[in-house]
Amino acid sequence: MDKNTIIEVRHLQKFFGTNKVLNDINFSVNRGDVTCIIGSSGSGKSTLLRCINLFEQPTAGEIFVHGINIVNTKKPNEYRKKVGMVFQSFNLFNNMNVLKNCTIGPRTVLKVSKQEAEARAKKYLAMVGMAEYVNARPAQLSGGQKQRVAIARALAMEPEVLLFDEPTSALDPEMVGEVLSVMTSLAQKGLTMVVVTHEMGFARDIATKVVFMDAGIIEEEGTPQQIFTNPQKQRTREFLSRVL
């Protein structure tokens, strides 16, 4: 395995009952990659992300992180310190203010001091443009603001890789831009990201690698240039002609 490879997925399969949702998935994530996973609804994109973060237990196959297979780990939270997740529905704690939402992970999981956790939280809230909202509750925020807090919360864990599961799909159109601009700046800072997205402009302009999934398999992967201007597979061409 290349020393720049952080995550390597080999022969991953996932069944829900008799329904095969992922079939023989192989791909890797290298340091500094921004990998965008695109495809129709139901193609298995979000399930792949949830398997990588062990929110779903793979039915078969291996997921290596720095060369260690984590599929049957007894300590998924240890692994999740390295691999963070941003959800489409924010998943903020409504009974806590913004600052507390961003300090609870570092304090309880990483065991950092209150002072250090708050310093981290404020740093990342400032990075996503939410510094003045530290005392606000989630109910007082717009969808775009909630998602920016959710990104800051994930960053406060200082993960090696951040997974985004359709981070803009629950947002009103005018709020999509503010979240994508935060993600763009993170990509420019060199954060390793895997993004399941319907935002083709983001995938085309910001990704280093685009993975097109269809019916539970990786149909095609390549640079944005290859996928968007010269797709090799008929299914990729059909999908892109529909969404672009």
Short mmCIF file of N, CA, C and O in Angstrom, two decimals, residues 83-162:
data_model
loop_
_atom_site.label_atom_id
_atom_site.label_comp_id
_atom_site.label_asym_id
_atom_site.label_seq_id
_atom_site.Cartn_x
_atom_site.Cartn_y
_atom_site.Cartn_z
N VAL A 83 -11.50 9.39 11.22
CA VAL A 83 -12.38 9.55 10.05
C VAL A 83 -13.69 10.17 10.52
O VAL A 83 -14.52 9.50 11.13
N GLY A 84 -13.84 11.47 10.24
CA GLY A 84 -15.04 12.19 10.69
C GLY A 84 -16.14 12.13 9.65
O GLY A 84 -15.92 11.72 8.51
N MET A 85 -17.35 12.57 10.05
CA MET A 85 -18.50 12.48 9.14
C MET A 85 -19.38 13.71 9.31
O MET A 85 -19.64 14.15 10.43
N VAL A 86 -19.83 14.24 8.18
CA VAL A 86 -20.81 15.33 8.16
C VAL A 86 -22.05 14.78 7.44
O VAL A 86 -21.94 14.28 6.32
N PHE A 87 -23.19 14.87 8.11
CA PHE A 87 -24.43 14.25 7.62
C PHE A 87 -25.29 15.26 6.87
O PHE A 87 -25.18 16.46 7.10
N GLN A 88 -26.23 14.76 6.06
CA GLN A 88 -27.10 15.71 5.37
C GLN A 88 -28.08 16.38 6.32
O GLN A 88 -28.53 17.48 6.08
N SER A 89 -28.40 15.71 7.44
CA SER A 89 -29.40 16.28 8.36
C SER A 89 -28.76 16.91 9.60
O SER A 89 -29.40 17.01 10.63
N PHE A 90 -27.50 17.31 9.49
CA PHE A 90 -26.76 18.08 10.51
C PHE A 90 -26.47 17.28 11.79
O PHE A 90 -25.35 17.26 12.26
N ASN A 91 -27.51 16.65 12.39
CA ASN A 91 -27.33 15.85 13.62
C ASN A 91 -26.72 16.65 14.76
O ASN A 91 -25.93 16.11 15.53
N LEU A 92 -27.09 17.92 14.89
CA LEU A 92 -26.62 18.71 16.04
C LEU A 92 -27.47 18.36 17.26
O LEU A 92 -28.61 17.92 17.14
N PHE A 93 -26.90 18.60 18.45
CA PHE A 93 -27.66 18.41 19.69
C PHE A 93 -28.46 19.69 19.96
O PHE A 93 -27.88 20.74 20.24
N ASN A 94 -29.79 19.58 19.89
CA ASN A 94 -30.63 20.78 20.00
C ASN A 94 -30.63 21.39 21.40
O ASN A 94 -30.96 22.55 21.57
N ASN A 95 -30.25 20.58 22.41
CA ASN A 95 -30.28 21.09 23.79
C ASN A 95 -28.95 21.74 24.19
O ASN A 95 -28.77 22.11 25.34
N MET A 96 -28.03 21.86 23.24
CA MET A 96 -26.73 22.48 23.54
C MET A 96 -26.49 23.64 22.59
O MET A 96 -26.91 23.60 21.44
N ASN A 97 -25.74 24.64 23.07
CA ASN A 97 -25.41 25.74 22.17
C ASN A 97 -24.33 25.29 21.18
O ASN A 97 -23.81 24.18 21.25
N VAL A 98 -24.02 26.20 20.26
CA VAL A 98 -23.09 25.89 19.18
C VAL A 98 -21.72 25.48 19.73
O VAL A 98 -21.12 24.49 19.29
N LEU A 99 -21.23 26.25 20.71
CA LEU A 99 -19.90 25.95 21.25
C LEU A 99 -19.87 24.55 21.85
O LEU A 99 -18.95 23.76 21.61
N LYS A 100 -20.91 24.23 22.64
CA LYS A 100 -20.93 22.93 23.31
C LYS A 100 -21.04 21.79 22.30
O LYS A 100 -20.45 20.72 22.47
N ASN A 101 -21.82 22.02 21.22
CA ASN A 101 -21.91 21.02 20.16
C ASN A 101 -20.52 20.68 19.61
O ASN A 101 -20.26 19.54 19.23
N CYS A 102 -19.66 21.69 19.57
CA CYS A 102 -18.33 21.50 18.96
C CYS A 102 -17.27 21.05 19.96
O CYS A 102 -16.19 20.62 19.55
N THR A 103 -17.57 21.14 21.27
CA THR A 103 -16.56 20.73 22.25
C THR A 103 -16.83 19.34 22.82
O THR A 103 -15.92 18.70 23.36
N ILE A 104 -18.04 18.85 22.68
CA ILE A 104 -18.40 17.59 23.37
C ILE A 104 -17.58 16.41 22.83
O ILE A 104 -17.12 15.57 23.61
N GLY A 105 -17.34 16.36 21.51
CA GLY A 105 -16.55 15.25 20.94
C GLY A 105 -15.11 15.26 21.44
O GLY A 105 -14.63 14.26 22.00
N PRO A 106 -14.41 16.40 21.25
CA PRO A 106 -13.03 16.44 21.74
C PRO A 106 -12.91 16.15 23.24
O PRO A 106 -11.97 15.48 23.67
N ARG A 107 -13.89 16.61 24.03
CA ARG A 107 -13.78 16.39 25.47
C ARG A 107 -14.06 14.94 25.85
O ARG A 107 -13.34 14.34 26.64
N THR A 108 -15.13 14.36 25.28
CA THR A 108 -15.52 13.01 25.72
C THR A 108 -14.72 11.92 25.01
O THR A 108 -14.37 10.91 25.62
N VAL A 109 -14.43 12.11 23.72
CA VAL A 109 -13.77 11.05 22.95
C VAL A 109 -12.25 11.21 22.98
O VAL A 109 -11.52 10.24 23.20
N LEU A 110 -11.78 12.43 22.77
CA LEU A 110 -10.33 12.66 22.71
C LEU A 110 -9.74 13.00 24.08
O LEU A 110 -8.53 13.05 24.24
N LYS A 111 -10.64 13.28 25.05
CA LYS A 111 -10.20 13.59 26.43
C LYS A 111 -9.31 14.83 26.50
O LYS A 111 -8.40 14.90 27.31
N VAL A 112 -9.57 15.81 25.63
CA VAL A 112 -8.80 17.05 25.75
C VAL A 112 -9.45 17.92 26.81
O VAL A 112 -10.61 17.75 27.16
N SER A 113 -8.68 18.87 27.34
CA SER A 113 -9.18 19.73 28.42
C SER A 113 -10.27 20.65 27.88
O SER A 113 -10.38 20.89 26.67
N LYS A 114 -11.07 21.19 28.79
CA LYS A 114 -12.14 22.12 28.41
C LYS A 114 -11.55 23.32 27.65
O LYS A 114 -12.09 23.74 26.63
N GLN A 115 -10.44 23.83 28.16
CA GLN A 115 -9.79 24.98 27.54
C GLN A 115 -9.36 24.68 26.11
O GLN A 115 -9.65 25.45 25.18
N GLU A 116 -8.71 23.54 25.94
CA GLU A 116 -8.24 23.14 24.61
C GLU A 116 -9.42 22.89 23.68
O GLU A 116 -9.41 23.30 22.51
N ALA A 117 -10.46 22.22 24.19
CA ALA A 117 -11.63 21.93 23.36
C ALA A 117 -12.30 23.22 22.89
O ALA A 117 -12.71 23.34 21.73
N GLU A 118 -12.41 24.20 23.79
CA GLU A 118 -13.05 25.46 23.42
C GLU A 118 -12.19 26.24 22.44
O GLU A 118 -12.72 26.86 21.51
N ALA A 119 -10.88 26.20 22.64
CA ALA A 119 -9.98 26.90 21.70
C ALA A 119 -10.11 26.29 20.30
O ALA A 119 -10.22 27.01 19.29
N ARG A 120 -10.14 24.96 20.24
CA ARG A 120 -10.31 24.27 18.96
C ARG A 120 -11.64 24.63 18.31
O ARG A 120 -11.71 24.94 17.12
N ALA A 121 -12.70 24.54 19.12
CA ALA A 121 -14.05 24.81 18.59
C ALA A 121 -14.12 26.21 18.01
O ALA A 121 -14.64 26.43 16.90
N LYS A 122 -13.58 27.18 18.75
CA LYS A 122 -13.65 28.58 18.28
C LYS A 122 -12.83 28.77 17.00
O LYS A 122 -13.24 29.49 16.09
N LYS A 123 -11.70 28.08 16.94
CA LYS A 123 -10.87 28.16 15.73
C LYS A 123 -11.64 27.67 14.50
O LYS A 123 -11.66 28.33 13.45
N TYR A 124 -12.29 26.52 14.65
CA TYR A 124 -12.98 25.95 13.47
C TYR A 124 -14.30 26.65 13.20
O TYR A 124 -14.70 26.77 12.03
N LEU A 125 -14.97 27.16 14.23
CA LEU A 125 -16.18 27.95 13.99
C LEU A 125 -15.83 29.22 13.22
O LEU A 125 -16.55 29.64 12.32
N ALA A 126 -14.69 29.82 13.57
CA ALA A 126 -14.25 31.01 12.83
C ALA A 126 -13.95 30.64 11.38
O ALA A 126 -14.30 31.37 10.44
N MET A 127 -13.34 29.47 11.19
CA MET A 127 -12.97 29.03 9.84
C MET A 127 -14.20 28.87 8.94
O MET A 127 -14.14 29.14 7.74
N VAL A 128 -15.33 28.46 9.54
CA VAL A 128 -16.55 28.27 8.72
C VAL A 128 -17.49 29.47 8.81
O VAL A 128 -18.64 29.40 8.38
N GLY A 129 -16.99 30.58 9.39
CA GLY A 129 -17.80 31.80 9.43
C GLY A 129 -18.91 31.81 10.46
O GLY A 129 -19.91 32.49 10.30
N MET A 130 -18.74 31.04 11.54
CA MET A 130 -19.81 30.95 12.57
C MET A 130 -19.32 31.40 13.95
O MET A 130 -19.93 31.06 14.97
N ALA A 131 -18.23 32.20 13.99
CA ALA A 131 -17.63 32.57 15.27
C ALA A 131 -18.60 33.31 16.19
O ALA A 131 -18.59 33.12 17.40
N GLU A 132 -19.46 34.17 15.60
CA GLU A 132 -20.31 34.97 16.49
C GLU A 132 -21.55 34.24 16.97
O GLU A 132 -22.38 34.80 17.67
N TYR A 133 -21.68 32.97 16.61
CA TYR A 133 -22.87 32.21 17.00
C TYR A 133 -22.59 31.20 18.11
O TYR A 133 -23.38 30.28 18.32
N VAL A 134 -21.48 31.36 18.84
CA VAL A 134 -21.11 30.33 19.81
C VAL A 134 -22.20 30.06 20.84
O VAL A 134 -22.35 28.93 21.31
N ASN A 135 -22.99 31.08 21.19
CA ASN A 135 -24.01 30.89 22.23
C ASN A 135 -25.40 30.56 21.67
O ASN A 135 -26.34 30.36 22.43
N ALA A 136 -25.52 30.52 20.34
CA ALA A 136 -26.82 30.23 19.74
C ALA A 136 -27.16 28.75 19.88
O ALA A 136 -26.27 27.89 19.96
N ARG A 137 -28.45 28.46 19.91
CA ARG A 137 -28.93 27.07 19.87
C ARG A 137 -29.22 26.71 18.41
O ARG A 137 -29.57 27.59 17.62
N PRO A 138 -29.15 25.43 18.06
CA PRO A 138 -29.43 25.05 16.67
C PRO A 138 -30.77 25.57 16.15
O PRO A 138 -30.86 25.96 14.98
N ALA A 139 -31.79 25.62 17.01
CA ALA A 139 -33.11 26.08 16.57
C ALA A 139 -33.09 27.52 16.07
O ALA A 139 -33.99 27.94 15.33
N GLN A 140 -32.09 28.27 16.48
CA GLN A 140 -32.00 29.68 16.07
C GLN A 140 -31.24 29.87 14.76
O GLN A 140 -31.10 30.99 14.28
N LEU A 141 -30.75 28.79 14.19
CA LEU A 141 -29.90 28.88 13.00
C LEU A 141 -30.63 28.45 11.73
O LEU A 141 -31.54 27.61 11.78
N SER A 142 -30.19 28.99 10.60
CA SER A 142 -30.69 28.50 9.31
C SER A 142 -30.06 27.15 8.99
O SER A 142 -29.08 26.74 9.63
N GLY A 143 -30.57 26.50 7.98
CA GLY A 143 -30.01 25.21 7.57
C GLY A 143 -28.54 25.31 7.19
O GLY A 143 -27.72 24.48 7.58
N GLY A 144 -28.20 26.36 6.44
CA GLY A 144 -26.80 26.53 6.02
C GLY A 144 -25.89 26.76 7.21
O GLY A 144 -24.76 26.26 7.27
N GLN A 145 -26.40 27.54 8.20
CA GLN A 145 -25.61 27.78 9.41
C GLN A 145 -25.43 26.49 10.21
O GLN A 145 -24.34 26.20 10.71
N LYS A 146 -26.50 25.70 10.32
CA LYS A 146 -26.39 24.43 11.04
C LYS A 146 -25.35 23.53 10.39
O LYS A 146 -24.56 22.88 11.08
N GLN A 147 -25.37 23.49 9.05
CA GLN A 147 -24.41 22.61 8.38
C GLN A 147 -22.99 23.11 8.58
O GLN A 147 -22.06 22.31 8.74
N ARG A 148 -22.80 24.42 8.61
CA ARG A 148 -21.45 24.95 8.85
C ARG A 148 -20.99 24.61 10.26
O ARG A 148 -19.82 24.28 10.49
N VAL A 149 -21.91 24.66 11.24
CA VAL A 149 -21.56 24.24 12.61
C VAL A 149 -21.20 22.76 12.62
O VAL A 149 -20.24 22.34 13.27
N ALA A 150 -21.98 21.96 11.88
CA ALA A 150 -21.71 20.51 11.83
C ALA A 150 -20.32 20.24 11.24
O ALA A 150 -19.61 19.33 11.69
N ILE A 151 -19.91 21.04 10.26
CA ILE A 151 -18.57 20.88 9.68
C ILE A 151 -17.51 21.28 10.71
O ILE A 151 -16.51 20.58 10.89
N ALA A 152 -17.75 22.40 11.42
CA ALA A 152 -16.80 22.82 12.46
C ALA A 152 -16.69 21.75 13.55
O ALA A 152 -15.60 21.46 14.05
N ARG A 153 -17.83 21.16 13.91
CA ARG A 153 -17.82 20.11 14.94
C ARG A 153 -16.96 18.92 14.48
O ARG A 153 -16.17 18.39 15.26
N ALA A 154 -17.10 18.53 13.22
CA ALA A 154 -16.29 17.42 12.71
C ALA A 154 -14.81 17.81 12.68
O ALA A 154 -13.93 17.01 13.03
N LEU A 155 -14.52 19.05 12.30
CA LEU A 155 -13.12 19.50 12.23
C LEU A 155 -12.48 19.58 13.61
O LEU A 155 -11.27 19.38 13.75
N ALA A 156 -13.29 19.87 14.63
CA ALA A 156 -12.75 20.00 15.99
C ALA A 156 -12.14 18.69 16.49
O ALA A 156 -11.32 18.68 17.41
N MET A 157 -12.54 17.58 15.88
CA MET A 157 -11.93 16.29 16.21
C MET A 157 -10.58 16.11 15.50
O MET A 157 -9.87 15.14 15.72
N GLU A 158 -10.26 17.05 14.61
CA GLU A 158 -9.02 17.02 13.82
C GLU A 158 -8.78 15.66 13.16
O GLU A 158 -7.74 15.03 13.34
N PRO A 159 -9.78 15.21 12.38
CA PRO A 159 -9.66 13.90 11.72
C PRO A 159 -8.68 13.96 10.56
O PRO A 159 -8.36 15.05 10.05
N GLU A 160 -8.22 12.81 10.15
CA GLU A 160 -7.36 12.74 8.96
C GLU A 160 -8.18 12.81 7.68
O GLU A 160 -7.70 13.28 6.65
N VAL A 161 -9.40 12.29 7.75
CA VAL A 161 -10.28 12.26 6.58
C VAL A 161 -11.66 12.72 7.05
O VAL A 161 -12.11 12.33 8.13
N LEU A 162 -12.32 13.53 6.22
CA LEU A 162 -13.69 13.93 6.54
C LEU A 162 -14.61 13.42 5.44
O LEU A 162 -14.37 13.64 4.25
#
